[in-house]
């Protein structure tokens, strides 16, 4: 039979015919219950609320008719925020339905899940090779068609013939038998089975949707009847909105404050006529992984495996007149059971080794019950059934131990070098986190920008949010830790706005000229604050700290303790010289110590957590002096029975020590003297005993060398005997002194525990 050949085909035309949805041709329904096509609605952004906590609320609103679907595109990093914050509204009596979204897997994983894999840009022959056995319909340019099942795809042979005929061929099983078709002659080709045709179209749609970016599609379905308004809201990461200020001081000293907010559209969507609100405050916000599939690990339980028993081989009776019983070292656990020393072996070990019927009847290792004992034959090795490992498609899994640890709230196990470390975020409230301390937070308030905002994608805007006069006055602020010689030109102002002011830079203009930059702190409504913007080179300050003066004022003895209280005075002198032609108001920031009390001046202008401020008016060309006097107390305490004699003597000679306290200290000094005398006596006796012992070593050597009948030998022996007598006396003296020492130390402890005088 001659093969059927279709002339003048084109690969591109065949592809278009194979996927009608790509060129806009609708599918013909194949079943009565096919899912109907839901129209896609457009919901533009209508309102945005930006927070200075790194997040933003985005509100979309629009009209839909009947059942509709809204497709939103998000960066992969924003999907977690979307999943935990998405809110839906259907005001026309409709009802939100399921929200579907792409998983985190690369598009290659999704494409490989279809019946036709288009991942690697396959040729026509490669596509058809994947669906061997499927029925297709091919047509040539004249309209002649051929229908059959794909048997195989023939590739060109290697060699010179391949260059001349590089095209592929397909073999089809038709009603007339096998026929070969050259793919270069094919004009149109389609799958006969509608399900496969739809699967191929879906694969191409996924491929087209994933092109060019790392975006994920989130589809929101609304169900209802008629035309109505629907809304979608969600929270995602957004840049902090920032505030900057301009502060103008005119010749008369009037102060005007202007504030601008910087907002940034970092999305891939234009904002058109959007209502924008700026919220100050720090709502708690966090990230949680709700995007990745999580699988709970479960323990693996192995089924118990028992080997079949072998038919035993019975030996002849060698003792027909009686029966014997042998008991081994490791008796078994029953009739044909495991041997006693093999019961807890893992499955990889021979399960019934020495524990089944064998050459020894009812055999156990050396402990069989039978006519004759013996070693059982080992059972055949039963390998463990291989099991697949946990799935790795979605990345690392929790181990069972990790899962238990998390469920119990315990610490995680040691880090696995093969697993990437988890990203952590430092808590700004954690003192041990090493993060900078958070600045003073203002109350939560909202600033609504007048009029709608239009901002193209990847653009930023500076919008005015405040312009009004404030109450303020010029000051020169001196802080020796900032600049030792000159104060800083500054301004004391009061926030007269209807809302708090957030921190930000301030550009100061004085008399129409730029004067310097300052930093605005968080300022509450009606609160006064200071800002500084330049060095006041026309004013000089010399600060001199005098040595501390004071003395011990109170000495008292309480049970177990001796305590003293001292009163001190600190003096610091500030000499201010104004060389300008204008008067100055100098604000001195003096370091504040909580243990000190201000004596002079009687009252400070302001008190902060770290400084005490004093206001000093200085005329033009004049010089002023400010002396700050502070007073404070300090105390010392010592354990009474551990205080040295020098310490006790020092306190007894102070003018502040009263007679009753001196009497107690004198008694303690007396007991302390007895203790020191006993210690000195013991030390002297021990030194003498050591000297005698060293001399005895010398005498002992001489005795060994001298003849026993010589006078020298007798003299050495007598001296050695006399030294032994002296050693006994001195050892008795040491014992007596140690008893005295213990007695005096006990007396000191007992007296110190009850002593009391003021």
Short mmCIF file of C-alpha atoms in Angstrom, two decimals, residues 15 55 97 104 199 252 638 689 713 725 727:
data_model
loop_
_atom_site.label_atom_id
_atom_site.label_comp_id
_atom_site.label_asym_id
_atom_site.label_seq_id
_atom_site.Cartn_x
_atom_site.Cartn_y
_atom_site.Cartn_z
CA UNK A 15 1.15 24.92 15.70
CA UNK A 55 3.71 48.57 54.86
CA UNK A 97 -15.68 33.02 45.91
CA UNK A 104 6.03 29.25 44.24
CA UNK A 199 -4.43 20.48 28.08
CA UNK A 252 10.70 90.29 62.92
CA UNK A 638 31.54 46.94 105.37
CA UNK A 689 59.43 24.39 114.10
CA UNK A 713 77.92 10.66 117.89
CA UNK A 725 61.55 17.90 123.45
CA UNK A 727 59.34 20.38 119.15
#
